[in-house]
PDB file of C-alpha atoms in Angstrom:
ATOM      1  CA  MET A 259       3.864-114.660  31.937  1.00  0.00           C
ATOM      2  CA  ARG A 260       1.656-116.752  28.442  1.00  0.00           C
ATOM      3  CA  ILE A 261       4.550-115.953  26.383  1.00  0.00           C
ATOM      4  CA  LEU A 262       6.969-116.804  28.245  1.00  0.00           C
ATOM      5  CA  PHE A 263       4.307-119.877  28.523  1.00  0.00           C
ATOM      6  CA  TYR A 264       3.639-120.055  25.148  1.00  0.00           C
ATOM      7  CA  LEU A 265       7.881-120.207  24.685  1.00  0.00           C
ATOM      8  CA  LEU A 266       8.472-122.990  26.576  1.00  0.00           C
ATOM      9  CA  SER A 267       6.701-125.579  25.810  1.00  0.00           C
ATOM     10  CA  ILE A 268       8.382-124.937  22.723  1.00  0.00           C
ATOM     11  CA  VAL A 269      11.526-125.409  23.667  1.00  0.00           C
ATOM     12  CA  ILE A 270      10.459-129.116  25.695  1.00  0.00           C
ATOM     13  CA  ALA A 271       8.609-130.063  23.830  1.00  0.00           C
ATOM     14  CA  ASN A 272      12.021-130.129  21.242  1.00  0.00           C
ATOM     15  CA  VAL A 273      14.209-131.026  24.230  1.00  0.00           C
ATOM     16  CA  VAL A 274      11.534-133.556  25.250  1.00  0.00           C
ATOM     17  CA  THR A 275      10.718-135.838  22.391  1.00  0.00           C
ATOM     18  CA  ALA A 276      15.446-135.356  21.494  1.00  0.00           C
ATOM     19  CA  ALA A 277      15.838-137.032  24.668  1.00  0.00           C
ATOM     20  CA  PHE A 278      13.335-140.083  25.553  1.00  0.00           C
ATOM     21  CA  ALA A 279      12.406-142.812  22.891  1.00  0.00           C
ATOM     22  CA  PRO A 280       8.650-142.873  22.009  1.00  0.00           C
ATOM     23  CA  ILE A 281       6.310-144.661  23.763  1.00  0.00           C
ATOM     24  CA  GLN A 282       3.952-147.196  22.519  1.00  0.00           C
ATOM     25  CA  PHE A 283       1.039-147.859  22.601  1.00  0.00           C
ATOM     26  CA  GLY A 284       0.121-151.055  20.850  1.00  0.00           C
ATOM     27  CA  ALA A 285      -0.115-149.643  16.849  1.00  0.00           C
ATOM     28  CA  PHE A 286       0.413-145.881  17.674  1.00  0.00           C
ATOM     29  CA  ILE A 287       4.101-144.439  18.071  1.00  0.00           C
ATOM     30  CA  VAL A 288       3.965-141.245  20.434  1.00  0.00           C
ATOM     31  CA  PRO A 289       7.180-139.144  20.891  1.00  0.00           C
ATOM     32  CA  MET A 290       7.702-137.807  24.192  1.00  0.00           C
ATOM     33  CA  GLY A 291       6.721-134.340  22.770  1.00  0.00           C
ATOM     34  CA  THR A 292       3.697-134.181  22.010  1.00  0.00           C
ATOM     35  CA  LEU A 293       2.189-134.110  25.279  1.00  0.00           C
ATOM     36  CA  PHE A 294       4.051-130.279  25.264  1.00  0.00           C
ATOM     37  CA  VAL A 295       3.172-129.630  21.815  1.00  0.00           C
ATOM     38  CA  GLY A 296      -0.631-130.232  22.919  1.00  0.00           C
ATOM     39  CA  ALA A 297      -0.495-127.350  25.690  1.00  0.00           C
ATOM     40  CA  THR A 298       1.414-125.359  22.938  1.00  0.00           C
ATOM     41  CA  PHE A 299      -2.041-124.533  21.328  1.00  0.00           C
ATOM     42  CA  ILE A 300      -4.028-123.455  24.143  1.00  0.00           C
ATOM     43  CA  PHE A 301      -1.135-121.250  25.659  1.00  0.00           C
ATOM     44  CA  ARG A 302      -1.010-119.593  22.563  1.00  0.00           C
ATOM     45  CA  ASP A 303      -5.105-119.484  22.038  1.00  0.00           C
ATOM     46  CA  LEU A 304      -4.046-117.815  26.185  1.00  0.00           C
ATOM     47  CA  VAL A 305      -1.724-115.068  23.580  1.00  0.00           C
ATOM     48  CA  GLN A 306      -3.899-114.272  21.212  1.00  0.00           C
ATOM     49  CA  ASN A 307      -6.484-113.594  24.201  1.00  0.00           C
ATOM     50  CA  LYS A 308      -4.482-111.851  25.196  1.00  0.00           C
ATOM     51  CA  TYR A 309      -2.230-109.738  22.985  1.00  0.00           C
ATOM     52  CA  GLY A 310      -5.247-110.268  20.046  1.00  0.00           C
ATOM     53  CA  ARG A 311      -4.247-111.971  16.371  1.00  0.00           C
ATOM     54  CA  GLY A 312      -1.433-109.926  14.817  1.00  0.00           C
ATOM     55  CA  LYS A 313       0.638-109.747  18.061  1.00  0.00           C
ATOM     56  CA  THR A 314       0.262-113.533  18.217  1.00  0.00           C
ATOM     57  CA  TYR A 315       1.996-113.880  14.212  1.00  0.00           C
ATOM     58  CA  VAL A 316       4.553-111.733  16.479  1.00  0.00           C
ATOM     59  CA  PHE A 317       5.526-114.435  19.221  1.00  0.00           C
ATOM     60  CA  ILE A 318       4.727-118.179  16.856  1.00  0.00           C
ATOM     61  CA  PHE A 319       7.501-116.473  14.659  1.00  0.00           C
ATOM     62  CA  THR A 320       9.485-115.576  17.135  1.00  0.00           C
ATOM     63  CA  ALA A 321       8.635-119.041  18.246  1.00  0.00           C
ATOM     64  CA  LEU A 322       9.599-120.570  14.972  1.00  0.00           C
ATOM     65  CA  ILE A 323      12.741-119.740  15.409  1.00  0.00           C
ATOM     66  CA  LEU A 324      13.920-120.538  18.567  1.00  0.00           C
ATOM     67  CA  SER A 325      11.668-124.274  17.439  1.00  0.00           C
ATOM     68  CA  ALA A 326      14.455-124.028  15.236  1.00  0.00           C
ATOM     69  CA  ILE A 327      17.337-123.472  16.301  1.00  0.00           C
ATOM     70  CA  VAL A 328      16.725-125.290  19.436  1.00  0.00           C
ATOM     71  CA  SER A 329      16.830-129.018  17.572  1.00  0.00           C
ATOM     72  CA  TYR A 330      19.592-127.850  15.625  1.00  0.00           C
ATOM     73  CA  LEU A 331      21.584-127.351  18.023  1.00  0.00           C
ATOM     74  CA  LEU A 332      19.483-131.281  19.573  1.00  0.00           C
ATOM     75  CA  GLY A 333      21.423-132.416  16.833  1.00  0.00           C
ATOM     76  CA  ASP A 334      17.807-133.407  14.630  1.00  0.00           C
ATOM     77  CA  THR A 335      18.635-133.910  10.814  1.00  0.00           C
ATOM     78  CA  LEU A 336      17.972-131.452   9.290  1.00  0.00           C
ATOM     79  CA  MET A 337      14.620-132.681   7.046  1.00  0.00           C
ATOM     80  CA  ILE A 338      13.362-133.247  10.980  1.00  0.00           C
ATOM     81  CA  VAL A 339      13.868-129.782  11.894  1.00  0.00           C
ATOM     82  CA  ALA A 340      12.845-127.719   8.527  1.00  0.00           C
ATOM     83  CA  ALA A 341       9.696-130.999   9.298  1.00  0.00           C
ATOM     84  CA  SER A 342       9.106-129.149  12.513  1.00  0.00           C
ATOM     85  CA  ALA A 343       9.075-125.847  11.264  1.00  0.00           C
ATOM     86  CA  ILE A 344       6.533-126.554   8.196  1.00  0.00           C
ATOM     87  CA  SER A 345       4.377-128.304  11.751  1.00  0.00           C
ATOM     88  CA  PHE A 346       4.524-125.968  13.478  1.00  0.00           C
ATOM     89  CA  LEU A 347       4.349-122.750  11.532  1.00  0.00           C
ATOM     90  CA  VAL A 348       0.975-124.178   9.370  1.00  0.00           C
ATOM     91  CA  ALA A 349      -0.289-125.993  13.135  1.00  0.00           C
ATOM     92  CA  GLU A 350      -0.007-122.753  14.244  1.00  0.00           C
ATOM     93  CA  THR A 351      -1.424-119.937  11.552  1.00  0.00           C
ATOM     94  CA  THR A 352      -3.804-122.537  10.959  1.00  0.00           C
ATOM     95  CA  ASP A 353      -5.639-122.232  15.177  1.00  0.00           C
ATOM     96  CA  THR A 354      -5.097-118.711  15.167  1.00  0.00           C
ATOM     97  CA  GLU A 355      -6.937-118.323  12.638  1.00  0.00           C
ATOM     98  CA  ILE A 356      -9.869-120.690  13.131  1.00  0.00           C
ATOM     99  CA  TYR A 357      -9.464-119.615  17.207  1.00  0.00           C
ATOM    100  CA  SER A 358     -10.707-116.092  15.661  1.00  0.00           C
ATOM    101  CA  ARG A 359     -13.064-116.608  13.925  1.00  0.00           C
ATOM    102  CA  LEU A 360     -15.357-119.245  15.968  1.00  0.00           C
ATOM    103  CA  LYS A 361     -18.208-117.738  17.494  1.00  0.00           C
ATOM    104  CA  LEU A 362     -18.079-120.141  20.915  1.00  0.00           C
ATOM    105  CA  SER A 363     -17.281-119.795  24.669  1.00  0.00           C
ATOM    106  CA  PHE A 364     -13.545-119.700  25.210  1.00  0.00           C
ATOM    107  CA  ALA A 365     -12.769-122.854  26.315  1.00  0.00           C
ATOM    108  CA  TRP A 366     -15.070-124.096  23.071  1.00  0.00           C
ATOM    109  CA  ARG A 367     -12.885-121.937  20.629  1.00  0.00           C
ATOM    110  CA  VAL A 368      -9.304-123.375  22.523  1.00  0.00           C
ATOM    111  CA  PHE A 369     -10.560-127.188  21.454  1.00  0.00           C
ATOM    112  CA  CYS A 370     -11.339-127.121  18.266  1.00  0.00           C
ATOM    113  CA  SER A 371      -8.692-125.134  16.868  1.00  0.00           C
ATOM    114  CA  GLY A 372      -6.526-126.847  18.953  1.00  0.00           C
ATOM    115  CA  ILE A 373      -7.985-130.377  17.568  1.00  0.00           C
ATOM    116  CA  VAL A 374      -7.297-129.027  13.957  1.00  0.00           C
ATOM    117  CA  GLY A 375      -3.964-127.244  15.125  1.00  0.00           C
ATOM    118  CA  GLY A 376      -2.677-130.856  16.356  1.00  0.00           C
ATOM    119  CA  LEU A 377      -4.419-132.405  13.274  1.00  0.00           C
ATOM    120  CA  LEU A 378      -2.254-130.700  10.731  1.00  0.00           C
ATOM    121  CA  ASP A 379       0.760-130.504  12.466  1.00  0.00           C
ATOM    122  CA  SER A 380       0.662-134.403  13.088  1.00  0.00           C
ATOM    123  CA  VAL A 381       0.465-135.371  10.277  1.00  0.00           C
ATOM    124  CA  ILE A 382       2.555-132.867   8.274  1.00  0.00           C
ATOM    125  CA  PHE A 383       5.085-133.097  10.963  1.00  0.00           C
ATOM    126  CA  VAL A 384       4.810-137.453  11.017  1.00  0.00           C
ATOM    127  CA  ILE A 385       5.037-137.452   6.199  1.00  0.00           C
ATOM    128  CA  ILE A 386       7.609-134.799   5.916  1.00  0.00           C
ATOM    129  CA  GLY A 387      10.121-135.178   9.207  1.00  0.00           C
ATOM    130  CA  LEU A 388       9.342-139.053   9.756  1.00  0.00           C
ATOM    131  CA  SER A 389       9.034-141.332   6.477  1.00  0.00           C
ATOM    132  CA  PRO A 390      10.242-142.190   3.498  1.00  0.00           C
ATOM    133  CA  LEU A 391       9.678-139.408   2.400  1.00  0.00           C
ATOM    134  CA  GLY A 392      10.971-137.618   4.396  1.00  0.00           C
ATOM    135  CA  ALA A 393      14.186-138.756   7.409  1.00  0.00           C
ATOM    136  CA  GLY A 394      12.502-142.781   6.512  1.00  0.00           C
ATOM    137  CA  PHE A 395      12.565-142.805  10.619  1.00  0.00           C
ATOM    138  CA  LEU A 396       9.215-145.060   9.677  1.00  0.00           C
ATOM    139  CA  PRO A 397       7.971-146.977   7.113  1.00  0.00           C
ATOM    140  CA  TRP A 398       5.066-146.290   5.430  1.00  0.00           C
ATOM    141  CA  GLU A 399       3.142-148.499   6.789  1.00  0.00           C
ATOM    142  CA  ALA A 400       3.161-147.514  10.538  1.00  0.00           C
ATOM    143  CA  VAL A 401       3.181-143.753   9.538  1.00  0.00           C
ATOM    144  CA  PRO A 402      -0.943-143.662  10.186  1.00  0.00           C
ATOM    145  CA  ALA A 403      -0.151-145.172  13.347  1.00  0.00           C
ATOM    146  CA  ALA A 404       2.259-142.322  14.135  1.00  0.00           C
ATOM    147  CA  ILE A 405      -0.261-139.379  12.655  1.00  0.00           C
ATOM    148  CA  LEU A 406      -3.220-141.618  15.092  1.00  0.00           C
ATOM    149  CA  GLY A 407      -0.796-141.753  18.041  1.00  0.00           C
ATOM    150  CA  GLN A 408      -0.010-137.911  17.642  1.00  0.00           C
ATOM    151  CA  PHE A 409      -3.335-136.366  17.636  1.00  0.00           C
ATOM    152  CA  ILE A 410      -5.011-139.225  20.284  1.00  0.00           C
ATOM    153  CA  VAL A 411      -2.466-137.674  22.696  1.00  0.00           C
ATOM    154  CA  LYS A 412      -3.368-133.988  20.905  1.00  0.00           C
ATOM    155  CA  THR A 413      -6.676-134.419  21.568  1.00  0.00           C
ATOM    156  CA  ILE A 414      -6.601-135.539  24.936  1.00  0.00           C
ATOM    157  CA  ILE A 415      -3.738-132.496  26.092  1.00  0.00           C
ATOM    158  CA  GLN A 416      -7.064-130.261  24.238  1.00  0.00           C
ATOM    159  CA  MET A 417     -10.111-131.826  25.937  1.00  0.00           C
ATOM    160  CA  ILE A 418      -8.274-131.683  29.661  1.00  0.00           C
ATOM    161  CA  GLY A 419      -7.342-127.786  28.693  1.00  0.00           C
ATOM    162  CA  ALA A 420      -9.925-126.496  27.504  1.00  0.00           C
ATOM    163  CA  LEU A 421     -11.688-128.311  31.165  1.00  0.00           C
ATOM    164  CA  ILE A 422      -9.626-127.091  32.489  1.00  0.00           C
ATOM    165  CA  LEU A 423     -10.463-122.682  30.967  1.00  0.00           C
ATOM    166  CA  SER A 424     -14.134-123.537  31.033  1.00  0.00           C
ATOM    167  CA  GLN A 425     -14.050-123.755  35.137  1.00  0.00           C
ATOM    168  CA  ILE A 426     -11.711-121.092  35.554  1.00  0.00           C
ATOM    169  CA  HIS A 427     -13.315-118.661  32.942  1.00  0.00           C
ATOM    170  CA  GLY A 428     -16.732-120.054  34.552  1.00  0.00           C
ATOM    171  CA  ILE A 429     -15.290-119.796  38.131  1.00  0.00           C
ATOM    172  CA  LYS A 430     -13.780-115.243  36.932  1.00  0.00           C
ATOM    173  CA  ASP A 431     -17.265-114.457  34.798  1.00  0.00           C
ATOM    174  CA  LYS A 432     -20.043-115.610  38.545  1.00  0.00           C
ATOM    175  CA  GLN A 433     -17.185-113.224  40.158  1.00  0.00           C
ATOM    176  CA  VAL A 434     -17.381-110.821  37.785  1.00  0.00           C
ATOM    177  CA  VAL A 435     -21.561-110.802  38.396  1.00  0.00           C
ATOM    178  CA  ALA A 436     -21.275-111.659  42.117  1.00  0.00           C
TER     179      ALA A 436
END
């Protein structure tokens, strides 16, 4: 089930991003799919927690291919597909490696690794995919706000996910002790 949620969150993020216009909060620009991108890091951590780091890379590669196919089928430009694939690969790999090495509670590992993954995903995707360097959808002046907006939303999703996982994990620990 974890693998299915992981893969679905990636597909849904692509579909929602393509189907809905970005939201603007003041200076911040946030594609609607960002809500689901934040969740992908949580689901990937759940997959890694169950299947280990080695198998997780198989699922990341599968998700990468699936994401690229969905983006292409949705009519995204080649630059957007490439930006999505590169940012996904870098962010998911970094998240995986940080999650593996942290000696913290499960919820803190999810939160900390997701923060770094979310930041990398936001920076790389916006610069390669949306800036004048990429597809040119955003002027350079709007790039920092786009990066920050996505990062803030992903961080909030990570925080909510970590809090929920902390509660669930805490309940499971109490049941084992009882």
